[in-house]
Coordinates of C-alpha atoms in Angstrom, one line a residue:
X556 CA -45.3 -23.1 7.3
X557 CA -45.1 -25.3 3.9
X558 CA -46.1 -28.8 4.3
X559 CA -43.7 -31.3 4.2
X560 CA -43.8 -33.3 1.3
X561 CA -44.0 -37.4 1.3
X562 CA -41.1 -38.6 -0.8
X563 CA -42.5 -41.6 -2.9
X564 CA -40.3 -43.9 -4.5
X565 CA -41.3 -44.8 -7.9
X566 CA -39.3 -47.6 -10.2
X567 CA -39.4 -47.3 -14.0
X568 CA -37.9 -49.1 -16.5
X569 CA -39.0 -47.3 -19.4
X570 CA -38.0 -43.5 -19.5
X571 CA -37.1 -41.3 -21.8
X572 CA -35.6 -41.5 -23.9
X573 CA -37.1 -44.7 -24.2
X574 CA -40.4 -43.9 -26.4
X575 CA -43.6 -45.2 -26.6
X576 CA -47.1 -44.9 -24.3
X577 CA -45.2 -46.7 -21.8
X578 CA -43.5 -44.0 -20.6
X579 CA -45.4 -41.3 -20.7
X580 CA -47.8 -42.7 -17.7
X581 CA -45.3 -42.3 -15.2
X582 CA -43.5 -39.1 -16.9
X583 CA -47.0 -37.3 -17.2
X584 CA -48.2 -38.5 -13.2
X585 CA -45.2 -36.9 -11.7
X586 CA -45.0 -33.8 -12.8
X587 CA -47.8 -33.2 -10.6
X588 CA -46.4 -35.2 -7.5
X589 CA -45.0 -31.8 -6.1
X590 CA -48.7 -30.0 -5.8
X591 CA -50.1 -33.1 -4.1
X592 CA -47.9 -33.0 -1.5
X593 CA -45.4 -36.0 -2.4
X594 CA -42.1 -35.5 -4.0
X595 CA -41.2 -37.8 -6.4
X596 CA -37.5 -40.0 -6.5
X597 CA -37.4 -42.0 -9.6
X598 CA -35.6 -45.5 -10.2
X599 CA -34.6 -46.0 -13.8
X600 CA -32.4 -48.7 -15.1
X601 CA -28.7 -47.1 -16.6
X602 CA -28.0 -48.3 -19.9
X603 CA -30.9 -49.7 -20.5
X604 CA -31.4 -51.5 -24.4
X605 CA -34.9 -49.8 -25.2
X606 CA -36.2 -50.9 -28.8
X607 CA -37.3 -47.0 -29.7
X608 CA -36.2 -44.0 -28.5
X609 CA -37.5 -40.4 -28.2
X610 CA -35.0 -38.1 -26.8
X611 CA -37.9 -35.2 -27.2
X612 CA -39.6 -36.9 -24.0
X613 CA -36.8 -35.7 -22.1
X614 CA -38.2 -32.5 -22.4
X615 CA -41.5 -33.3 -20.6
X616 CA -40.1 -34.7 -17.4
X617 CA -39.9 -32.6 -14.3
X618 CA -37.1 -30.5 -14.1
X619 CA -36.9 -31.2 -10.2
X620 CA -37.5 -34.5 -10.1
X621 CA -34.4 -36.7 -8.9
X622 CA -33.6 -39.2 -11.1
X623 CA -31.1 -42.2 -9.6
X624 CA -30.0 -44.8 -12.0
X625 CA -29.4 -48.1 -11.1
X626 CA -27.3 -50.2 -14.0
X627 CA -28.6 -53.1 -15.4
X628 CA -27.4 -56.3 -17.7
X629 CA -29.3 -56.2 -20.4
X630 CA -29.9 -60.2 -22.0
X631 CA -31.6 -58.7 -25.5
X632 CA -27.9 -57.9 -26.4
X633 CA -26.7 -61.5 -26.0
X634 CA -29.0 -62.4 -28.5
X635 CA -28.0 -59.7 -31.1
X636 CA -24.6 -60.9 -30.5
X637 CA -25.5 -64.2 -31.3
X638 CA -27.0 -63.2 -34.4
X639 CA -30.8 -62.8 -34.1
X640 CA -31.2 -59.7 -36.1
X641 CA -35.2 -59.7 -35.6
X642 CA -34.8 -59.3 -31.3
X643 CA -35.3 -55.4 -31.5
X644 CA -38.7 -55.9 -33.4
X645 CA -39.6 -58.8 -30.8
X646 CA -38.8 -56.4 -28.0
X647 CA -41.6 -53.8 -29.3
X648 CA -44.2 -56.3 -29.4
X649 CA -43.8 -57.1 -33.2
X650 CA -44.4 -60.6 -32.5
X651 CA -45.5 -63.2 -35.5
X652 CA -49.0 -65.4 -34.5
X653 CA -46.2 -68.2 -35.1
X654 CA -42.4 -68.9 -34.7
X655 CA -41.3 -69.7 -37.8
X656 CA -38.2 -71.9 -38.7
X657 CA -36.3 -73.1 -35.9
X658 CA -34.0 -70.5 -35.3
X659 CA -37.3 -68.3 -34.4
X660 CA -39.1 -71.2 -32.4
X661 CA -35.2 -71.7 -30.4
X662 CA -35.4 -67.6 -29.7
X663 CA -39.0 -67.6 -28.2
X664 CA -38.6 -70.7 -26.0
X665 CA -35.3 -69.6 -24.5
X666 CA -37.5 -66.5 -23.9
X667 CA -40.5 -68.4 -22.7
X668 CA -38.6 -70.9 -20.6
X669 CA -35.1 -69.4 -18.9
X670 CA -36.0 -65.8 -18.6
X671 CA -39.0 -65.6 -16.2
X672 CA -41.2 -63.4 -16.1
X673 CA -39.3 -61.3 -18.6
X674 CA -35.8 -60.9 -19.9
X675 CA -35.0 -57.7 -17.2
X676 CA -35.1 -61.1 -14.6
X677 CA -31.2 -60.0 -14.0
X678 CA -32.1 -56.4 -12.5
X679 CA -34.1 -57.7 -9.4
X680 CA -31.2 -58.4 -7.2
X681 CA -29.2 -55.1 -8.2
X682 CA -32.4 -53.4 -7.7
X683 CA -33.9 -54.3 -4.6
X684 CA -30.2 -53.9 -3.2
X685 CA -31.0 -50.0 -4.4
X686 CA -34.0 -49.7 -3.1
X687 CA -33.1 -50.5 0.3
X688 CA -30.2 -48.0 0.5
X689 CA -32.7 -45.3 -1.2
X690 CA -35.5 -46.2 1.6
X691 CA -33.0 -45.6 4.3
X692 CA -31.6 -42.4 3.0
X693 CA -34.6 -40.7 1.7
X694 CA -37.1 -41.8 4.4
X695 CA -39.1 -42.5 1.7
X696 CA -43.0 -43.2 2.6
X697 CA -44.7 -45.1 0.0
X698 CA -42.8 -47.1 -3.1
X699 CA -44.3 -47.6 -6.4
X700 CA -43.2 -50.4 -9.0
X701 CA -44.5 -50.4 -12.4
X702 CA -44.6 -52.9 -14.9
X703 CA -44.2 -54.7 -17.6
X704 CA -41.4 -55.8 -16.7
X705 CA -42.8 -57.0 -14.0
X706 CA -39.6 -58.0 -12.6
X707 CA -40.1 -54.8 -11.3
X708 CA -42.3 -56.0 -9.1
X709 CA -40.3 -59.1 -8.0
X710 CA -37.3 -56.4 -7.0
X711 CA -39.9 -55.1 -4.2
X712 CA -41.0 -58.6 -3.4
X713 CA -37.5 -59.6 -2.6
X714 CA -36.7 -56.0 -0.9
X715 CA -39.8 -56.8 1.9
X716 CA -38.1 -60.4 1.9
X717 CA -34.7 -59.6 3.2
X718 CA -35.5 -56.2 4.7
X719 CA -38.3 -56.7 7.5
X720 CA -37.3 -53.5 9.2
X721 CA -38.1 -51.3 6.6
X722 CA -41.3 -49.1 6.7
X723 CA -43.4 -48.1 3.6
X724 CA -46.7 -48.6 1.5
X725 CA -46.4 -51.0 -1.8
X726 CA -48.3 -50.0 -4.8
X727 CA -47.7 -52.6 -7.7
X728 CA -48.6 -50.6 -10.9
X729 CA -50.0 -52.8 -13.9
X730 CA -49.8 -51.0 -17.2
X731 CA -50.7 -54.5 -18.5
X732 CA -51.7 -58.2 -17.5
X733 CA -49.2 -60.2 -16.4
X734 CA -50.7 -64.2 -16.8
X735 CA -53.1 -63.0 -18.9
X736 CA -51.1 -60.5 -21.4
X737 CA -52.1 -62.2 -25.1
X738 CA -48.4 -62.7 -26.2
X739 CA -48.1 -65.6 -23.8
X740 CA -49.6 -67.6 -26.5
X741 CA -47.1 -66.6 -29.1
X742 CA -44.5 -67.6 -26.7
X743 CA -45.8 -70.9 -26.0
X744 CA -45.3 -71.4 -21.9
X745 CA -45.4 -74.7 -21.1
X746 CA -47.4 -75.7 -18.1
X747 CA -44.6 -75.3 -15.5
X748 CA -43.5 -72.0 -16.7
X749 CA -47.2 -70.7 -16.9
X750 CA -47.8 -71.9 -13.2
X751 CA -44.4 -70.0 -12.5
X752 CA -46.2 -66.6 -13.9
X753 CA -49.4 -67.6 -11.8
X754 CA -47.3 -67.8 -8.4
X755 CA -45.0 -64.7 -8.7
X756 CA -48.4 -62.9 -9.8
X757 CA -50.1 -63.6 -6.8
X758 CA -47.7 -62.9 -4.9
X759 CA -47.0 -59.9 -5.6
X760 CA -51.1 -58.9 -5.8
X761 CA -51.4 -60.6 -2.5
X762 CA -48.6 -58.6 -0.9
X763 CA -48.7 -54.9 -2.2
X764 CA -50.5 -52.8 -0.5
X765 CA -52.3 -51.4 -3.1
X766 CA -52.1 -52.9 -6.8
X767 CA -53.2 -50.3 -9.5
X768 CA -54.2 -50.9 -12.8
X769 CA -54.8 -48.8 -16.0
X770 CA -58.5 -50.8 -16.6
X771 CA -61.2 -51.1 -14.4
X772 CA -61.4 -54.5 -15.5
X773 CA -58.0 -55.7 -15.0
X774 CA -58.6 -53.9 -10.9
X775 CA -61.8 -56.4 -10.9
X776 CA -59.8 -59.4 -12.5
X777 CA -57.2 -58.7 -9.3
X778 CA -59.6 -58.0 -6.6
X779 CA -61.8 -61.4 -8.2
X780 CA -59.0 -63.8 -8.6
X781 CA -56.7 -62.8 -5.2
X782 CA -58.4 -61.0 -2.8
X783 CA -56.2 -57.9 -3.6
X784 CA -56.8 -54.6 -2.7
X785 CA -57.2 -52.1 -6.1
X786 CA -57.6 -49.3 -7.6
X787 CA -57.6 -47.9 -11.0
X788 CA -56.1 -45.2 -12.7
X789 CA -56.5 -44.8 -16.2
X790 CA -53.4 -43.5 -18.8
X791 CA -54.0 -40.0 -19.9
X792 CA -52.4 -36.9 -21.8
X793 CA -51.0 -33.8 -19.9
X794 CA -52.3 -31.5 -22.9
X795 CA -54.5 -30.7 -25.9
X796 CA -53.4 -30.5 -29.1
X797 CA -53.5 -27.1 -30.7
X798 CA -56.5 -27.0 -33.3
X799 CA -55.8 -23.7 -34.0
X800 CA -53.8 -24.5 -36.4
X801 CA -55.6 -27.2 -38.6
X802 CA -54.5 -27.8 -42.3
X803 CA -56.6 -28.0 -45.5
X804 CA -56.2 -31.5 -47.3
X805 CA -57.2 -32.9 -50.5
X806 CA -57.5 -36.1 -48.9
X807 CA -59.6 -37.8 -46.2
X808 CA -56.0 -39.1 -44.0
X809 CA -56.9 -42.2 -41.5
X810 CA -54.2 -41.9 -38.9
X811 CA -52.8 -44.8 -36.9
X812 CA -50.1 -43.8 -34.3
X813 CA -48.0 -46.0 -32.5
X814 CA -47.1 -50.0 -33.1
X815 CA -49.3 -52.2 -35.5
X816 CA -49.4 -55.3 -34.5
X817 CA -50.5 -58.7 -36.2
X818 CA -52.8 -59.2 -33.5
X819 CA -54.5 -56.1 -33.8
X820 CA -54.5 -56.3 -37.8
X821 CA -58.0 -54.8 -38.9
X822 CA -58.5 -57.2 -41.8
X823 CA -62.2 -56.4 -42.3
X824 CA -61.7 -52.3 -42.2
X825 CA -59.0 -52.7 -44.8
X826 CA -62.0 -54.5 -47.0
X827 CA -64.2 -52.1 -45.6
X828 CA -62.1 -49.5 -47.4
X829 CA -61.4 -51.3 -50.6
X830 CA -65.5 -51.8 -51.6
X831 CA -65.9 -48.1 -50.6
X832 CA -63.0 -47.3 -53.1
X833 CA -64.5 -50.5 -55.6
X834 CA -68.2 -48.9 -55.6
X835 CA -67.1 -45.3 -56.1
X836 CA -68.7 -43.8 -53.2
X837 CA -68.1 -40.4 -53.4
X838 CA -64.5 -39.2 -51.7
X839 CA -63.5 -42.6 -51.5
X840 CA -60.7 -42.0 -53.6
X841 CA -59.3 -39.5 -51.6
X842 CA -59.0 -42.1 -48.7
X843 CA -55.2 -41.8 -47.4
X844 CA -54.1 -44.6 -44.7
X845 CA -51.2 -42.7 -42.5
X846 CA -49.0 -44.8 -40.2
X847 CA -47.0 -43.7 -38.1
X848 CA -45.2 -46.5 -36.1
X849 CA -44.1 -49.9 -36.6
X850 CA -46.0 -52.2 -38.8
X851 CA -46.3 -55.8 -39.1
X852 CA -45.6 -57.1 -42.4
X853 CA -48.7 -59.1 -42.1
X854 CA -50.8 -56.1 -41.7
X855 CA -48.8 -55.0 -45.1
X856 CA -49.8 -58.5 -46.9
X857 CA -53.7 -57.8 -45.9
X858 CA -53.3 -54.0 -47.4
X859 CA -51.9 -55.3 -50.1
X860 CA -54.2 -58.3 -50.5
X861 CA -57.1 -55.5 -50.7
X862 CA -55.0 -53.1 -52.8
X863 CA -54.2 -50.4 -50.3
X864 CA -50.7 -50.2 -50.4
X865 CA -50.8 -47.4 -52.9
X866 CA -52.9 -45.3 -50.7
X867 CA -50.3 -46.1 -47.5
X868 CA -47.7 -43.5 -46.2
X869 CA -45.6 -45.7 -43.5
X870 CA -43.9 -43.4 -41.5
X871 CA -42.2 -45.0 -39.0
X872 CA -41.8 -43.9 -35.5
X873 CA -42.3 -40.0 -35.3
X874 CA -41.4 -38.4 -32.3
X875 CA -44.3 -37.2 -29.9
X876 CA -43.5 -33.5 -30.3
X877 CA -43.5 -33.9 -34.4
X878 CA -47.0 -35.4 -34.6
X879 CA -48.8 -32.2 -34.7
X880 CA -48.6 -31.7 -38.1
X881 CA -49.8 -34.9 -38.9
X882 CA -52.8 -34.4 -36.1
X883 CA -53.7 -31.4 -37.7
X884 CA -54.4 -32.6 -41.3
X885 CA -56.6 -36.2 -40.3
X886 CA -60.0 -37.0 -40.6
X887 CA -60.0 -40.3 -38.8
X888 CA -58.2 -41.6 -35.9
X889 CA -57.8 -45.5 -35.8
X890 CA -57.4 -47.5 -32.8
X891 CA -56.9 -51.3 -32.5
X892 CA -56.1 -54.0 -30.0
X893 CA -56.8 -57.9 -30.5
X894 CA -60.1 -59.6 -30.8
X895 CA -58.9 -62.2 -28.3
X896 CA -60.6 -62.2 -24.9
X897 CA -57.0 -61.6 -23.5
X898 CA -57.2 -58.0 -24.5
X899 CA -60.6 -56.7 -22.9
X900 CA -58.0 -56.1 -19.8
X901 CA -55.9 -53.8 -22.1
X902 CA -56.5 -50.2 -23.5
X903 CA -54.0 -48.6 -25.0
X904 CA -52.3 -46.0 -23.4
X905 CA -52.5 -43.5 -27.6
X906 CA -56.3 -43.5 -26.8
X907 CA -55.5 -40.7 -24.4
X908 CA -54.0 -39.3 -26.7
X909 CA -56.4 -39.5 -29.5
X910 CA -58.9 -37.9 -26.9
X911 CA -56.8 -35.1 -26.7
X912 CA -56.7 -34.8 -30.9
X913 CA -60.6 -34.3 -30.5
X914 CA -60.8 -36.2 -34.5
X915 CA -63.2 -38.5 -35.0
X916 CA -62.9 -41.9 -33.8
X917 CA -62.7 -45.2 -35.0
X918 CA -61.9 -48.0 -32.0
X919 CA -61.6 -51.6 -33.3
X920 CA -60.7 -54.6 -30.2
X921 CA -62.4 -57.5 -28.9
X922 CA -66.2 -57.3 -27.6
X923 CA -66.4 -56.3 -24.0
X924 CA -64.0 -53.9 -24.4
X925 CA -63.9 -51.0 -21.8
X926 CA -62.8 -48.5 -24.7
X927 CA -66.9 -48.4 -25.7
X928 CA -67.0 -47.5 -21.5
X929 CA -64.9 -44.4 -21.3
X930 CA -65.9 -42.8 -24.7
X931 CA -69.6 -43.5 -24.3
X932 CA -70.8 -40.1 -24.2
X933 CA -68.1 -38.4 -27.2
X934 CA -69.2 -37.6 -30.6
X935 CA -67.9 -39.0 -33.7
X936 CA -66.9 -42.3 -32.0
X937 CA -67.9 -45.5 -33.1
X938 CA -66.1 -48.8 -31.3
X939 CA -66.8 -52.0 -32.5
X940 CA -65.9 -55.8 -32.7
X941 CA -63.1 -57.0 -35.8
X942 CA -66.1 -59.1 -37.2
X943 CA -68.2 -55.5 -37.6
X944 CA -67.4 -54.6 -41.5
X945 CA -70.6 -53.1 -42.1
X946 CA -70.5 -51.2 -39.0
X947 CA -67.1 -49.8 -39.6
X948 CA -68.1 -49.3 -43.5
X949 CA -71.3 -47.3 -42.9
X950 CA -69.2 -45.1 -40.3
X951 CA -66.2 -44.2 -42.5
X952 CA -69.0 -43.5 -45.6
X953 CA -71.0 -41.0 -42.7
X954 CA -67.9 -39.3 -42.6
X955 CA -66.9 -39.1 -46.2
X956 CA -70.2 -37.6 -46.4
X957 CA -69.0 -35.1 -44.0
X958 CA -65.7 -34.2 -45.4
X959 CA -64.8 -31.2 -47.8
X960 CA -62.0 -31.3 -49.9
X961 CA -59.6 -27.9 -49.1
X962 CA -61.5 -27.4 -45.9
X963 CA -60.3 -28.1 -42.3
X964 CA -60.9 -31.7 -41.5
X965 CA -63.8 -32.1 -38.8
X966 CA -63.5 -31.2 -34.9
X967 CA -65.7 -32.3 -32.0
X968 CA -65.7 -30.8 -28.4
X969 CA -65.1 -32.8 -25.9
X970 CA -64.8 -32.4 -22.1
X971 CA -62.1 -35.2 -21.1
X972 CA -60.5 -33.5 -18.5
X973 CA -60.9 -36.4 -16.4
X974 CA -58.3 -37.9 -18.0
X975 CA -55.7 -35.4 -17.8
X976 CA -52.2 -36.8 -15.9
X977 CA -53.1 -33.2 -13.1
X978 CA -56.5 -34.6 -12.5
X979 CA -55.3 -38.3 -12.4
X980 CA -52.5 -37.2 -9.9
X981 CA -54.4 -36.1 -7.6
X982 CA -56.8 -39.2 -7.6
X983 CA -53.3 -41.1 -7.0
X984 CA -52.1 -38.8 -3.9
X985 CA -55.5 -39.5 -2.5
X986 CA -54.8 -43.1 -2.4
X987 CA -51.2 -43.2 -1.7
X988 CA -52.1 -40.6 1.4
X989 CA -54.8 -43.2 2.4
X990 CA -52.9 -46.1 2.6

């Protein structure tokens, strides 16, 4: 006789079509609940104002899964109403290192101060009245909130508060700090606000049952500063891309996916670059920068400012199942997070998906940064510090050396299964099944 399956309730705000790496943690994980032995009932907000969308996602979710939507008021459309054109932008993380002009610095306090921990503050009572009724129905076995938001995780924290009778294992999911995510800064909390951030934090670590994280570090920083019980499972990709297929190029394409932020602004590759190009090494000139994604206009200044605008094609936001072609024809992949010490908790979720490329490699964040950690034993890698020029000069020129115009761009082999969202799964049933 079949096994019966646990249900396990898991509470999403991004989805697709919402787009981004975000979504496809959660989108990729249970599609694989059903062969572990748990059967997955997902919580997504209705109506939800996403900053990106891509609808092709859709296509990657389980066709089984049951999805229950549970409507939320959304304040980022106040403040388009109200005339700040520039919200959408904010919302995707496309934040300047300083408010400027008061109409800015008015925006980021009112964010900073009234809407704590995060402007989806109004779906916690909506939602934890959901979750209830779902429990009840679904005798649902284990519940799994994951954020940012992290009001997310408040919704559970108030669902235990005022339902005591209820039954089920807590896994907070963090994709992300919370107190210590680097935009804080740019907000500017002030001291009552932060300590606000501190206590629903700890609550919430202290409470769960389990808290999961996407960084080994982040479970340490959790386990270190509360006492909470941890666990980590990475991001990951469900597939390989197809290499069968690579392109001939005339011209040596550095890719970037996904949101370039000022933080993460690689001002010392960019002059990197522009003295390879000034001292005519040879296939400098055929350097092409490719991004695909949002970009900061201050990242555009510091291109400009080492005149690399004419080598730039900006994209814009390409939808996952059209970056193949663009896969297919680069010789470098770039990723970048801040040089802050705020970031060493992050990795971003599109170095799964580079993995899965199997390009070279070019990782650029702050210096104990577990990104060296999981790609230690890869070829064609190099991960270094912002400050590194010559590092990251001496790299790109080993590759130029490498690269043949009209020939496929350079491959490596790479055993990464460890990181695919089947084998991650089933490290997640085991825990949920321990708990």
């Amino acid at each position: 006789m079949e096994a019966k399956l646990k249900n396990v309730l898991v509470v999403a705000y991004y989805w697709p079509p919402a787009g981004g790496p975000g979504v496809q943690r959660w989108v990729g994980l249970t599609r694989h609940f059903r062969a572990n032995g748990l059967r997955p009932i997902v919580v997504i907000p209705k109506n939800a104002a996403y900053p990106q969308l891509d609808f092709t996602l859709e296509g990657e979710v389980d066709s089984e899964l049951e999805l229950i939507r549970v409507p939320i008021i959304e304040p980022i459309r106040w403040a388009k109403w109200l005339g700040f054109s520039q919200v959408k932008d904010y919302s995707k993380g496309l934040l300047p290192s300083k408010p400027k002009g008061l109409l800015q610095r008015l925006l980021f306090a009112i964010r900073a101060q009234l809407f704590v921990p995060d402007s989806r503050l109004l779906w916690i009572k909506p939602l934890s009245r959901a979750l209830a009724r779902l429990i009840e129905q679904h005798d649902v076995e284990a519940l799994i909130t994951t954020g940012p938001p992290h009001s997310v995780h408040l919704a559970a924290l108030d669902l235990l508060k005022h339902h005591r009778s209820l039954t089920f294992k807590w896994i907070a999911d963090f994709r992300d700090p919370w107190v210590e995510i680097g935009y804080h800064k740019t907000l500017g909390l002030t001291k009552r606000t932060l300590a606000s951030h501190q206590k629903m934090e700890q609550a919430v670590a202290q409470t769960a049952d389990l808290v999961l994280t996407t960084t080994q570090s982040l479970a340490h920083h959790y386990t270190q500063k509360y006492g909470a019980k941890t666990a980590c499972i990475t991001n990951g990709f469900s597939a390989y891309y197809d290499d069968s297929s690579l392109e001939t190029t005339e011209h040596f394409n550095l890719l970037h996916v996904g949101s370039l932020f000022e933080h993460r602004n690689p001002v010392l590759l960019w002059r990197a670059i522009a003295e390879l190009k000034a001292e005519g090494v040879e296939g400098a000139h055929r350097i092409k920068l490719v991004f695909l994604g949002d970009v900061s206009e201050a990242v555009k200044d510091s291109l400009a400012e080492n005149g690399l605008l004419a080598s730039c094609r900006f994209e814009g936001y390409v939808p996952k199942k059209n970056l193949t072609g663009f896969v297919n024809s680069t010789s470098l992949l770039l990723l970048c997070e801040g040089d802050d010490r705020s970031y060493e908790f992050a990795v971003p979720g599109k170095l799964y998906e580079y993995l899965s490329m199997k390009a070279p490699l070019l990782a650029i964040g702050p210096k104990q940064w577990e990104v060296a950690q999981l790609v230690t034993d890869l070829e064609e890698r190099l991960v270094v510090s912002h400050e590194q020029k010559d590092v990251m000069k001496q790299f790109v020129k080993a590759l130029l050396d490498q690269f043949m115009p009209s020939k496929i761009p350079l491959r490596t082999a790479r055993s990464v299964e460890r990181f695919e969202h089947q084998a991650l799964c089933q490290q997640l049933a085991t825990r949920i099944k321990a708990l």
